[in-house]
mmCIF file of C-alpha atoms in Angstrom:
data_model
loop_
_atom_site.group_PDB
_atom_site.id
_atom_site.type_symbol
_atom_site.label_atom_id
_atom_site.label_comp_id
_atom_site.label_asym_id
_atom_site.label_seq_id
_atom_site.Cartn_x
_atom_site.Cartn_y
_atom_site.Cartn_z
ATOM 1 C CA ALA A 1 87.413 35.415 -22.335
ATOM 2 C CA PRO A 2 84.350 34.210 -20.390
ATOM 3 C CA CYS A 3 82.631 37.538 -21.110
ATOM 4 C CA ALA A 4 83.320 37.204 -24.851
ATOM 5 C CA LEU A 5 81.977 33.643 -24.771
ATOM 6 C CA GLN A 6 78.883 34.794 -22.885
ATOM 7 C CA LEU A 7 78.333 37.563 -25.449
ATOM 8 C CA THR A 8 78.657 35.078 -28.344
ATOM 9 C CA ILE A 9 76.199 32.645 -26.715
ATOM 10 C CA SER A 10 73.671 35.409 -26.085
ATOM 11 C CA LYS A 11 74.117 36.576 -29.697
ATOM 12 C CA VAL A 12 73.431 33.030 -30.967
ATOM 13 C CA ASN A 13 70.431 32.697 -28.660
ATOM 14 C CA SER A 14 69.159 36.045 -29.906
ATOM 15 C CA THR A 15 69.634 34.921 -33.525
ATOM 16 C CA MET A 16 67.860 31.635 -32.837
ATOM 17 C CA ARG A 17 65.024 33.458 -31.113
ATOM 18 C CA SER A 18 64.567 35.818 -34.055
ATOM 19 C CA ALA A 19 64.744 32.911 -36.529
ATOM 20 C CA LEU A 20 62.105 31.063 -34.508
ATOM 21 C CA CYS A 21 59.924 34.175 -34.492
ATOM 22 C CA GLU A 22 60.279 34.414 -38.278
ATOM 23 C CA VAL A 23 59.176 30.789 -38.655
ATOM 24 C CA LEU A 24 56.185 31.438 -36.430
ATOM 25 C CA LYS A 25 55.181 34.462 -38.532
ATOM 26 C CA MET A 26 55.305 32.530 -41.794
ATOM 27 C CA GLU A 27 52.405 30.687 -43.321
ATOM 28 C CA ASN A 28 52.969 26.943 -43.061
ATOM 29 C CA TRP A 29 50.899 23.878 -43.854
ATOM 30 C CA TYR A 30 49.218 22.084 -40.964
ATOM 31 C CA VAL A 31 47.025 18.992 -40.775
ATOM 32 C CA ILE A 32 43.605 19.914 -39.443
ATOM 33 C CA GLN A 33 41.465 17.163 -37.952
ATOM 34 C CA THR A 34 37.791 17.729 -38.611
ATOM 35 C CA LYS A 35 34.757 16.521 -36.752
ATOM 36 C CA PRO A 36 33.318 13.306 -38.255
ATOM 37 C CA LYS A 37 32.079 13.886 -41.831
ATOM 38 C CA LYS A 38 32.576 17.667 -41.489
ATOM 39 C CA GLU A 39 35.476 18.118 -43.957
ATOM 40 C CA GLY A 40 33.260 20.180 -46.283
ATOM 41 C CA GLU A 41 31.958 22.402 -43.505
ATOM 42 C CA ALA A 42 35.472 23.078 -42.167
ATOM 43 C CA THR A 43 36.824 23.709 -45.687
ATOM 44 C CA SER A 44 34.026 26.149 -46.505
ATOM 45 C CA TYR A 45 34.301 28.051 -43.221
ATOM 46 C CA LEU A 46 38.097 28.372 -43.223
ATOM 47 C CA SER A 47 38.270 29.249 -46.932
ATOM 48 C CA ASN A 48 35.753 32.056 -46.390
ATOM 49 C CA LYS A 49 37.989 33.348 -43.563
ATOM 50 C CA GLY A 50 41.003 33.522 -45.929
ATOM 51 C CA VAL A 51 42.820 30.323 -44.939
ATOM 52 C CA GLU A 52 44.229 28.311 -47.852
ATOM 53 C CA ILE A 53 42.691 24.833 -47.583
ATOM 54 C CA PHE A 54 43.520 21.671 -49.492
ATOM 55 C CA GLY A 55 41.248 18.662 -49.071
ATOM 56 C CA PRO A 56 42.071 16.070 -51.739
ATOM 57 C CA LEU A 57 39.230 13.822 -52.889
ATOM 58 C CA ILE A 58 39.046 10.374 -54.452
ATOM 59 C CA GLU A 59 36.347 8.751 -56.550
ATOM 60 C CA ALA A 60 34.587 5.862 -54.859
ATOM 61 C CA PHE A 61 32.338 3.531 -56.831
ATOM 62 C CA THR A 62 29.472 1.677 -55.230
ATOM 63 C CA THR A 63 26.878 -0.678 -56.649
ATOM 64 C CA LYS A 64 23.316 -0.354 -55.382
ATOM 65 C CA ASN A 65 20.349 -2.102 -56.970
ATOM 66 C CA ALA A 66 22.543 -3.237 -59.890
ATOM 67 C CA ARG A 67 23.474 0.385 -60.658
ATOM 68 C CA MET A 68 26.934 1.788 -60.229
ATOM 69 C CA THR A 69 27.224 5.204 -58.655
ATOM 70 C CA LYS A 70 30.287 7.410 -58.420
ATOM 71 C CA GLU A 71 30.817 9.372 -55.241
ATOM 72 C CA LEU A 72 33.564 11.792 -54.237
ATOM 73 C CA LYS A 73 35.047 11.039 -50.827
ATOM 74 C CA PRO A 74 37.946 12.594 -48.898
ATOM 75 C CA LEU A 75 41.312 10.967 -49.607
ATOM 76 C CA PHE A 76 42.051 11.317 -45.879
ATOM 77 C CA PRO A 77 38.673 11.047 -44.102
ATOM 78 C CA GLY A 78 38.539 13.398 -41.129
ATOM 79 C CA TYR A 79 41.550 15.482 -42.182
ATOM 80 C CA ILE A 80 42.278 18.501 -44.378
ATOM 81 C CA PHE A 81 45.412 20.581 -44.948
ATOM 82 C CA GLY A 82 45.473 24.261 -44.048
ATOM 83 C CA LYS A 83 48.114 26.897 -44.774
ATOM 84 C CA PHE A 84 48.092 29.701 -42.264
ATOM 85 C CA ASP A 85 50.164 31.883 -39.955
ATOM 86 C CA LEU A 86 50.145 30.008 -36.647
ATOM 87 C CA GLU A 87 50.672 33.066 -34.479
ATOM 88 C CA GLN A 88 47.971 35.118 -36.165
ATOM 89 C CA ASN A 89 45.324 32.566 -37.241
ATOM 90 C CA TYR A 90 45.554 29.632 -34.828
ATOM 91 C CA PRO A 91 42.440 30.551 -32.782
ATOM 92 C CA LEU A 92 40.444 31.126 -35.984
ATOM 93 C CA VAL A 93 41.419 27.684 -37.291
ATOM 94 C CA ARG A 94 41.287 25.782 -34.003
ATOM 95 C CA TRP A 95 37.803 26.991 -33.098
ATOM 96 C CA GLY A 96 36.434 27.044 -36.670
ATOM 97 C CA LYS A 97 33.204 25.309 -37.648
ATOM 98 C CA GLY A 98 33.750 21.615 -38.228
ATOM 99 C CA VAL A 99 37.298 21.616 -36.795
ATOM 100 C CA LYS A 100 38.257 19.199 -34.023
ATOM 101 C CA CYS A 101 41.948 20.167 -33.650
ATOM 102 C CA VAL A 102 45.188 21.028 -35.426
ATOM 103 C CA LEU A 103 47.547 18.041 -35.258
ATOM 104 C CA GLY A 104 50.709 18.508 -33.306
ATOM 105 C CA PHE A 105 52.994 17.139 -30.675
ATOM 106 C CA GLY A 106 52.887 17.878 -26.956
ATOM 107 C CA GLY A 107 49.872 20.143 -27.355
ATOM 108 C CA TYR A 108 51.631 22.375 -29.885
ATOM 109 C CA PRO A 109 50.678 22.334 -33.610
ATOM 110 C CA VAL A 110 53.435 21.012 -35.871
ATOM 111 C CA SER A 111 53.689 22.127 -39.485
ATOM 112 C CA ILE A 112 54.232 19.728 -42.363
ATOM 113 C CA SER A 113 56.552 20.220 -45.291
ATOM 114 C CA GLU A 114 55.396 22.204 -48.310
ATOM 115 C CA GLU A 115 56.793 19.354 -50.449
ATOM 116 C CA VAL A 116 54.392 16.814 -48.922
ATOM 117 C CA VAL A 117 51.378 18.911 -49.900
ATOM 118 C CA GLN A 118 52.896 19.635 -53.313
ATOM 119 C CA ILE A 119 53.383 15.917 -54.058
ATOM 120 C CA ILE A 120 49.712 15.243 -53.285
ATOM 121 C CA LYS A 121 48.607 18.285 -55.326
ATOM 122 C CA GLU A 122 50.595 17.030 -58.324
ATOM 123 C CA ARG A 123 48.548 13.833 -58.265
ATOM 124 C CA THR A 124 45.211 15.666 -58.374
ATOM 125 C CA ASP A 125 43.296 17.117 -61.282
ATOM 126 C CA GLY A 126 41.853 20.641 -61.484
ATOM 127 C CA GLN A 127 39.001 19.758 -59.109
ATOM 128 C CA GLY A 128 41.292 18.363 -56.390
ATOM 129 C CA ILE A 129 40.464 14.736 -57.228
ATOM 130 C CA VAL A 130 43.241 12.171 -56.996
ATOM 131 C CA ARG A 131 42.962 9.941 -60.038
ATOM 132 C CA VAL A 132 44.009 6.373 -59.356
ATOM 133 C CA LYS A 133 45.857 5.167 -62.402
ATOM 134 C CA GLN A 134 44.902 1.694 -63.543
ATOM 135 C CA ASN A 135 47.589 -0.238 -65.348
ATOM 136 C CA PHE A 136 45.604 -2.639 -67.458
ATOM 137 C CA ASN A 137 47.409 -3.864 -70.556
ATOM 138 C CA PRO A 138 46.044 -5.929 -73.434
ATOM 139 C CA ASN A 139 45.898 -9.658 -72.595
ATOM 140 C CA ASP A 140 46.011 -9.095 -68.802
ATOM 141 C CA VAL A 141 43.881 -11.624 -66.933
ATOM 142 C CA VAL A 142 41.229 -9.798 -64.893
ATOM 143 C CA ARG A 143 38.463 -10.727 -62.469
ATOM 144 C CA ILE A 144 35.111 -8.965 -62.242
ATOM 145 C CA LYS A 145 34.664 -7.665 -58.674
ATOM 146 C CA THR A 146 30.987 -6.630 -58.636
ATOM 147 C CA GLY A 147 27.698 -6.969 -60.454
ATOM 148 C CA PRO A 148 25.926 -9.939 -62.023
ATOM 149 C CA LEU A 149 29.184 -11.239 -63.563
ATOM 150 C CA LYS A 150 31.047 -11.147 -60.247
ATOM 151 C CA ASP A 151 34.020 -13.547 -59.955
ATOM 152 C CA LEU A 152 34.130 -14.358 -63.663
ATOM 153 C CA LEU A 153 37.575 -14.216 -65.261
ATOM 154 C CA GLY A 154 38.310 -12.433 -68.488
ATOM 155 C CA ILE A 155 41.045 -10.985 -70.642
ATOM 156 C CA PHE A 156 41.513 -7.228 -70.793
ATOM 157 C CA GLU A 157 41.229 -6.128 -74.409
ATOM 158 C CA ARG A 158 41.359 -2.317 -74.410
ATOM 159 C CA TRP A 159 40.239 0.971 -72.941
ATOM 160 C CA VAL A 160 37.083 2.315 -74.553
ATOM 161 C CA SER A 161 37.129 5.933 -75.780
ATOM 162 C CA ASP A 162 36.053 7.738 -72.604
ATOM 163 C CA ASN A 163 38.900 6.147 -70.564
ATOM 164 C CA GLU A 164 36.581 5.050 -67.760
ATOM 165 C CA ARG A 165 35.184 2.021 -69.510
ATOM 166 C CA VAL A 166 37.071 -1.090 -70.529
ATOM 167 C CA LYS A 167 36.403 -3.912 -72.924
ATOM 168 C CA ILE A 168 37.147 -7.419 -71.705
ATOM 169 C CA LEU A 169 36.709 -10.860 -73.210
ATOM 170 C CA LEU A 170 35.044 -13.265 -70.796
ATOM 171 C CA ASN A 171 36.357 -16.800 -70.499
ATOM 172 C CA LEU A 172 33.284 -18.948 -70.960
ATOM 173 C CA ILE A 173 33.246 -22.555 -72.161
ATOM 174 C CA GLY A 174 33.955 -22.420 -75.895
ATOM 175 C CA TYR A 175 32.886 -18.783 -76.184
ATOM 176 C CA GLN A 176 34.542 -15.387 -75.499
ATOM 177 C CA PRO A 177 31.905 -12.641 -75.489
ATOM 178 C CA ALA A 178 33.188 -9.051 -75.379
ATOM 179 C CA VAL A 179 31.797 -7.020 -72.483
ATOM 180 C CA GLU A 180 32.196 -3.324 -71.690
ATOM 181 C CA MET A 181 32.155 -2.120 -68.099
ATOM 182 C CA HIS A 182 33.551 0.527 -65.793
ATOM 183 C CA TYR A 183 37.216 -0.025 -64.887
ATOM 184 C CA SER A 184 36.416 -0.002 -61.155
ATOM 185 C CA MET A 185 34.503 -3.270 -61.582
ATOM 186 C CA ILE A 186 37.606 -5.291 -62.514
ATOM 187 C CA GLU A 187 40.944 -6.134 -60.944
ATOM 188 C CA LYS A 188 44.108 -7.798 -62.206
ATOM 189 C CA VAL A 189 44.625 -11.420 -61.304
ATOM 190 C CA ALA A 190 48.153 -11.965 -60.039
#
């Protein structure tokens, strides 16, 4: 009986070893930490080498000299997702231009679930930009966050045709002028 048990254990260990080898040979998603502000460089380099890269972006709005500018920034600054075969492509990824390291545990890269990446991808548009949905409804009280009308309260009236601009009614003494502005300039008042 001990010999049969030994044979069964070695068979299980052999099966586990082969299953582990199969996992290592598969392409999985990993989180790649980039050097500061080098997400684009790492993405370009690894993509050209055949590694599937996903670096979601988000629109950031800034006001300079009374002008609003839209800028695309990484959703996760300093990090991108890469899908590759760890056994075959790890050195290529680890030592790639703009790459600092592949995140892991105990010095060994750890893959992330395909579902995690898929959920983020579902929230992006065709250009990989995550669109933050604004839930402004008619008659919501809003506050202007930036610009010459900063801190004034108003009432959200409607979205204007291009879906990036909104029309609000300002609460001024005895007068409610209608003003159009970019949605990023206002926030709901609780």
